[in-house]
Tab-separated table of N, CA and C in Angstrom:
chain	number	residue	atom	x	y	z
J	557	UNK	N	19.973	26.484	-23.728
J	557	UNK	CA	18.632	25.935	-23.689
J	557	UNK	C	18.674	24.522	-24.261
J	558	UNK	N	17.852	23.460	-23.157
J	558	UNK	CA	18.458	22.020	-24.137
J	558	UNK	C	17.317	21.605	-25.462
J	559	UNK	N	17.466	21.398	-25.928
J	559	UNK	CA	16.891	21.449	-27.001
J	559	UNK	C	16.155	19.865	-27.488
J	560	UNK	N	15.271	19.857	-27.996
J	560	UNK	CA	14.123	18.954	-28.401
J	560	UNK	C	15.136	17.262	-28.317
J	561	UNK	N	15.853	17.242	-28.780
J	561	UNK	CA	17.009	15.715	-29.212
J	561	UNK	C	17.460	15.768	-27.466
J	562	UNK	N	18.005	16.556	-26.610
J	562	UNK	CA	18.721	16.632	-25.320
J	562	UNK	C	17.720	16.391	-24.357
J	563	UNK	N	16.601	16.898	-24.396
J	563	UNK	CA	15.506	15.939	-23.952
J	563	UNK	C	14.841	14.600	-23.848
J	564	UNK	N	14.672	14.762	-24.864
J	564	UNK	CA	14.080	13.328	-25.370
J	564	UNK	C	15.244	12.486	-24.880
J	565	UNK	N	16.850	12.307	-25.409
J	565	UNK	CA	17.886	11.648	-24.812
J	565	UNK	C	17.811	11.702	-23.282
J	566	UNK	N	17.402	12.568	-21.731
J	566	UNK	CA	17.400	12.490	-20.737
J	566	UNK	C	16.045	11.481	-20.424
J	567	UNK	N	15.320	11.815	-21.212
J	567	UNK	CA	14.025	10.833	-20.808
J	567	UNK	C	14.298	9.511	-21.010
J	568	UNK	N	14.893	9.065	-21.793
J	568	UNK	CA	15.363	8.145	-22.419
J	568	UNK	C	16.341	7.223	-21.286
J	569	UNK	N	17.439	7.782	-21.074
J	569	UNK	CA	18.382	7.843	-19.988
J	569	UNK	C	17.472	7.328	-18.593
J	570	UNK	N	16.658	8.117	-18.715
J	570	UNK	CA	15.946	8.249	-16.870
J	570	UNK	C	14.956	6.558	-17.247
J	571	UNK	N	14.201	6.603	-17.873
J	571	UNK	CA	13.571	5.271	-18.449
J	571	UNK	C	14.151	4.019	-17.955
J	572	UNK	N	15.385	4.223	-18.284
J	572	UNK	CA	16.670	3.269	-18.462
J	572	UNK	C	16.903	2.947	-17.343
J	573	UNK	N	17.464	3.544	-16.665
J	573	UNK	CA	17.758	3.968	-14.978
J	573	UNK	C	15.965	3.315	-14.299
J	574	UNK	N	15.178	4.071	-14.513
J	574	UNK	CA	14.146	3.390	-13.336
J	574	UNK	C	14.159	1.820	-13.844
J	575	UNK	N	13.818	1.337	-15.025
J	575	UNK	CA	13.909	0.324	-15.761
J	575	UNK	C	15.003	-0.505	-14.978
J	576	UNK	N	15.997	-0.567	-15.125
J	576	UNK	CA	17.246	-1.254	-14.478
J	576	UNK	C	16.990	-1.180	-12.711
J	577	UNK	N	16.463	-0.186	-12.082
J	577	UNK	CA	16.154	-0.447	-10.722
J	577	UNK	C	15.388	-1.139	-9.957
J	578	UNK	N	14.308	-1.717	-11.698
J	578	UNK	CA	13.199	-2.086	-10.734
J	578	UNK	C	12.279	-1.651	-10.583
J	579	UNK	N	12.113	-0.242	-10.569
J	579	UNK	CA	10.643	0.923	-10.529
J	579	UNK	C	9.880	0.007	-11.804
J	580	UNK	N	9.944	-0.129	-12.379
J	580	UNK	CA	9.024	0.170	-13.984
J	580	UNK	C	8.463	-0.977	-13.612
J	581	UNK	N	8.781	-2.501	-13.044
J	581	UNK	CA	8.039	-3.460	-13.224
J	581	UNK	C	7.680	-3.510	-11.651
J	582	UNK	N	7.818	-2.788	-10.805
J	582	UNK	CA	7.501	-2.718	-9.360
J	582	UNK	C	5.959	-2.113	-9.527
J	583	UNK	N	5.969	-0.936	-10.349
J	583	UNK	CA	4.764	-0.274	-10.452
J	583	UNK	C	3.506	-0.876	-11.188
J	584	UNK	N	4.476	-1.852	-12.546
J	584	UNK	CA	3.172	-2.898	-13.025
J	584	UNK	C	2.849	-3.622	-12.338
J	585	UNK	N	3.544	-4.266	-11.504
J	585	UNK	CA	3.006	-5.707	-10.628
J	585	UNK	C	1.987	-5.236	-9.551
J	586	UNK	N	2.128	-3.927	-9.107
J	586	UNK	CA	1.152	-3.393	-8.111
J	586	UNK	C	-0.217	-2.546	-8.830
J	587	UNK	N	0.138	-2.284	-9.937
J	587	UNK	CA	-0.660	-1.782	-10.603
J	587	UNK	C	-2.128	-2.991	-11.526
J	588	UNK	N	-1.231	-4.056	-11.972
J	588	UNK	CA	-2.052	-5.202	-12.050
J	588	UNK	C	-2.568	-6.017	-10.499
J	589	UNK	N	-1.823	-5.971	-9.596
J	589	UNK	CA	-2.246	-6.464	-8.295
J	589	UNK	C	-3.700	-5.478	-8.311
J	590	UNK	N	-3.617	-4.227	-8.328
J	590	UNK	CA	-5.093	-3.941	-7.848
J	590	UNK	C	-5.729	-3.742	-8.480
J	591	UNK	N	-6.042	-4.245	-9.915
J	591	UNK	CA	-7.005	-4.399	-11.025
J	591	UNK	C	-7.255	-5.419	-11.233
J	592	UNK	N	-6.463	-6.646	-10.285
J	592	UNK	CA	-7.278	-8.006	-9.883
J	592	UNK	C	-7.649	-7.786	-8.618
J	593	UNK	N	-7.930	-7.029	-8.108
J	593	UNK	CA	-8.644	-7.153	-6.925
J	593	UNK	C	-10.183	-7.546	-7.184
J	594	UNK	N	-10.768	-8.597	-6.573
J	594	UNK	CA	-12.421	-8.474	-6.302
J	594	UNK	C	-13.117	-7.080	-6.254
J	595	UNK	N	-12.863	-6.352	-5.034
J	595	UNK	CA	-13.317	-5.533	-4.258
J	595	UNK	C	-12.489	-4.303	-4.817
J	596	UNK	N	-12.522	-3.341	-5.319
J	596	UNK	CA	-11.652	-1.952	-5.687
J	596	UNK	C	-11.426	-1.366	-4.277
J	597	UNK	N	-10.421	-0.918	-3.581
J	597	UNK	CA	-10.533	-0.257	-3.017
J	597	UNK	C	-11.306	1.024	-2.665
J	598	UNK	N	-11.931	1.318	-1.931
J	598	UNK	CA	-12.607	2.406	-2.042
J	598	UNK	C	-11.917	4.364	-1.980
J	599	UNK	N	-12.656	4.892	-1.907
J	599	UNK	CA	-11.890	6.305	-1.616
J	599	UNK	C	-10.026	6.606	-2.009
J	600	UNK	N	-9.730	6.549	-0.952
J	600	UNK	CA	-8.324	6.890	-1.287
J	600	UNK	C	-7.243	5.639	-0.971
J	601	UNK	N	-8.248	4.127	-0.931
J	601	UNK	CA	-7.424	2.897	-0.800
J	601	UNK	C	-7.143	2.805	-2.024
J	602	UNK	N	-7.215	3.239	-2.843
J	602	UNK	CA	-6.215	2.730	-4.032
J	602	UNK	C	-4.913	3.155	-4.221
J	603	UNK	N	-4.905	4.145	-3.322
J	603	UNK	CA	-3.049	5.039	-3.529
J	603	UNK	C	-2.407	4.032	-1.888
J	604	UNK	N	-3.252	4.158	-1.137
J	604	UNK	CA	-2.551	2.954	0.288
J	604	UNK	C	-2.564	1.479	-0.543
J	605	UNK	N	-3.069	1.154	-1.108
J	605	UNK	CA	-2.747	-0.580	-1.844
J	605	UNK	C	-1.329	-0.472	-2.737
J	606	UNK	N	-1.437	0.965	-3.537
J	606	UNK	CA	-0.049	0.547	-3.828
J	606	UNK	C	1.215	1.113	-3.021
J	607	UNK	N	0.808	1.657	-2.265
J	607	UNK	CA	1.849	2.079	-1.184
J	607	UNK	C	1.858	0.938	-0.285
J	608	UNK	N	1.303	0.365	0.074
J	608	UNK	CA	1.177	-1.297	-0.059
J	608	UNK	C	2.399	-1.945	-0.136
J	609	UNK	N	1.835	-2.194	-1.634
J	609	UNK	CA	2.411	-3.021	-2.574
J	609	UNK	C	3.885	-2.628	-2.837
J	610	UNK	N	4.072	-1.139	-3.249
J	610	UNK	CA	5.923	-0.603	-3.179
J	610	UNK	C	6.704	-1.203	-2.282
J	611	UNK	N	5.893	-0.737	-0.560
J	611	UNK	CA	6.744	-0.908	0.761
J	611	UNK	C	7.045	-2.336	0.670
J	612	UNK	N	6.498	-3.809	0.046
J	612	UNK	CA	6.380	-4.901	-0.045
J	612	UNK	C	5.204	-5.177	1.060
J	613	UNK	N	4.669	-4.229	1.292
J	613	UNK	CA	3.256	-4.645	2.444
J	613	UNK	C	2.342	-6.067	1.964
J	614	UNK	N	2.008	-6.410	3.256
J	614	UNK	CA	1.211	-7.593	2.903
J	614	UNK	C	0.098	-7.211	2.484
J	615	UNK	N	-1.055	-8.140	2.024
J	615	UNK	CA	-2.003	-7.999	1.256
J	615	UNK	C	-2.954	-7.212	2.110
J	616	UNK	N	-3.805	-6.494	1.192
J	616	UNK	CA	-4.680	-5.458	2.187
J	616	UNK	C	-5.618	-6.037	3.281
J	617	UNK	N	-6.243	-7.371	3.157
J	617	UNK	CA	-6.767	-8.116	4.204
J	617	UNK	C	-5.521	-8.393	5.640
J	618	UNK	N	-4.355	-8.543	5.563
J	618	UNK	CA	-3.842	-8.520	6.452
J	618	UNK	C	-3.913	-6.740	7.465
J	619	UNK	N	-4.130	-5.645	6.651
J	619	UNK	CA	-4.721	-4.511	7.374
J	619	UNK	C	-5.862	-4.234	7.986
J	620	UNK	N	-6.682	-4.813	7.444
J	620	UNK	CA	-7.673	-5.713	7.632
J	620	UNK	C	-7.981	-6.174	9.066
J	621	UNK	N	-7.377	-6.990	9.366
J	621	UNK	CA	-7.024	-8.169	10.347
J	621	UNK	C	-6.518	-7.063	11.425
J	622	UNK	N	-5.629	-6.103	10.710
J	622	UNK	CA	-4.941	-5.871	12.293
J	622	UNK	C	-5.549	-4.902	12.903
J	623	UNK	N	-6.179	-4.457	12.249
J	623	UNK	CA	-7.317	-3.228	12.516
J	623	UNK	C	-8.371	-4.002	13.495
J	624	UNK	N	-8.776	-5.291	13.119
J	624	UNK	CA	-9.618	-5.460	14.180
J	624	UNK	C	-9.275	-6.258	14.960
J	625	UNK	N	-7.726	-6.770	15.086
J	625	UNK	CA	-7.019	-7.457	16.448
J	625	UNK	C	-7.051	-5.838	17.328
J	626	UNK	N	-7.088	-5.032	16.872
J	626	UNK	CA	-6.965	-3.364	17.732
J	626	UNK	C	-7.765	-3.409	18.020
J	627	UNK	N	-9.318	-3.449	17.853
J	627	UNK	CA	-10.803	-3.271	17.910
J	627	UNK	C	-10.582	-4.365	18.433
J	628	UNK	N	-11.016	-5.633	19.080
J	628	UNK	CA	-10.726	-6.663	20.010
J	628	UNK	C	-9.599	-6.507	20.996
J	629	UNK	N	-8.730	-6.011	20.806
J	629	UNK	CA	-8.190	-5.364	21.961
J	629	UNK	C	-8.535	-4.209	23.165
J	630	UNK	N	-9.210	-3.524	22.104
J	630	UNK	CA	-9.580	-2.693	23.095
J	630	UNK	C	-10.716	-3.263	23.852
J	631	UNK	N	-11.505	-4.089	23.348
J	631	UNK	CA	-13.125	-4.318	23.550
J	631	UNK	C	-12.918	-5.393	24.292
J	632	UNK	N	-11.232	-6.276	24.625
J	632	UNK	CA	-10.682	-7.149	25.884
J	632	UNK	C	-10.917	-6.324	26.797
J	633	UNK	N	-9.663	-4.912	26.965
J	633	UNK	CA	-9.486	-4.850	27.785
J	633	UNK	C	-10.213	-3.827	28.679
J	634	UNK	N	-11.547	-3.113	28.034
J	634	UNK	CA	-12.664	-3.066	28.246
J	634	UNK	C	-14.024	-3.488	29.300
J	635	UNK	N	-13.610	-4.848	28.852
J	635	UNK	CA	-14.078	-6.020	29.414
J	635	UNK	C	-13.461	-6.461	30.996
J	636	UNK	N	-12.150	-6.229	30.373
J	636	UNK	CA	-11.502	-6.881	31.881
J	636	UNK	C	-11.707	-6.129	32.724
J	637	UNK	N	-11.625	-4.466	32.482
J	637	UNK	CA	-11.601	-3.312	33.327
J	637	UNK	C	-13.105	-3.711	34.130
J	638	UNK	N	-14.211	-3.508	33.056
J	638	UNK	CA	-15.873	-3.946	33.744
J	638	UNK	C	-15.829	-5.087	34.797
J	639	UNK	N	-15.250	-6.234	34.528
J	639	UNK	CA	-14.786	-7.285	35.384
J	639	UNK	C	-14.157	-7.229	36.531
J	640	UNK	N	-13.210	-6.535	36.426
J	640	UNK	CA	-12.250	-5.914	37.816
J	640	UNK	C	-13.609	-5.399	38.758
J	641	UNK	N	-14.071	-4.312	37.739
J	641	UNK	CA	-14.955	-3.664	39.417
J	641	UNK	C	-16.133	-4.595	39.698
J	642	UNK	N	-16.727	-5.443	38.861
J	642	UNK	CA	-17.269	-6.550	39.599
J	642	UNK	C	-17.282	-7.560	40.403
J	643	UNK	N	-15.738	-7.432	40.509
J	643	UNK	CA	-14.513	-8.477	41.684
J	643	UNK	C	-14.220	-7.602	42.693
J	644	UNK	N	-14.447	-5.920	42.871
J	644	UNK	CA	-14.476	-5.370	44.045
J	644	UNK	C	-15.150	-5.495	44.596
């Protein structure tokens, strides 16, 4: 059974290890990134901002953006379709 000192030493260890990888200040920088946000994410955008932020995703306005280059896409080609049968 590991005992109270063999613990604490693995936590310690593991600390170390995320620390040296990068995790520990990956998670502050995204973690302060969205507590300067203006706007809080709403609902469950606060776990996608830092999933975000981990993947190195661009800023959440660029999701933003592409969401409604999709929504203008469709509402082109929409358009063109209505157009076509007005050219028959």
């Amino acid at each position: 059974m590991a005992t109270y000192q063999n613990i604490q030493q693995k936590k310690e260890e593991y600390r170390v290890y995320l620390e040296k990888q990068g995790v520990i200040d990956a998670l502050t920088k995204g973690l302060v990134d969205l507590y300067e946000q203006p706007e809080k994410p709403a609902n469950d955008g606060a776990l996608e901002f830092l999933k975000n932020a981990l993947s190195g995703g661009a800023d959440p306005k660029v999701a933003r953006l592409e969401a409604e280059i999709e929504k203008l896409r469709a509402e082109n080609q929409e358009l063109k379709d209505k157009l076509a049968e007005f050219e028959q």
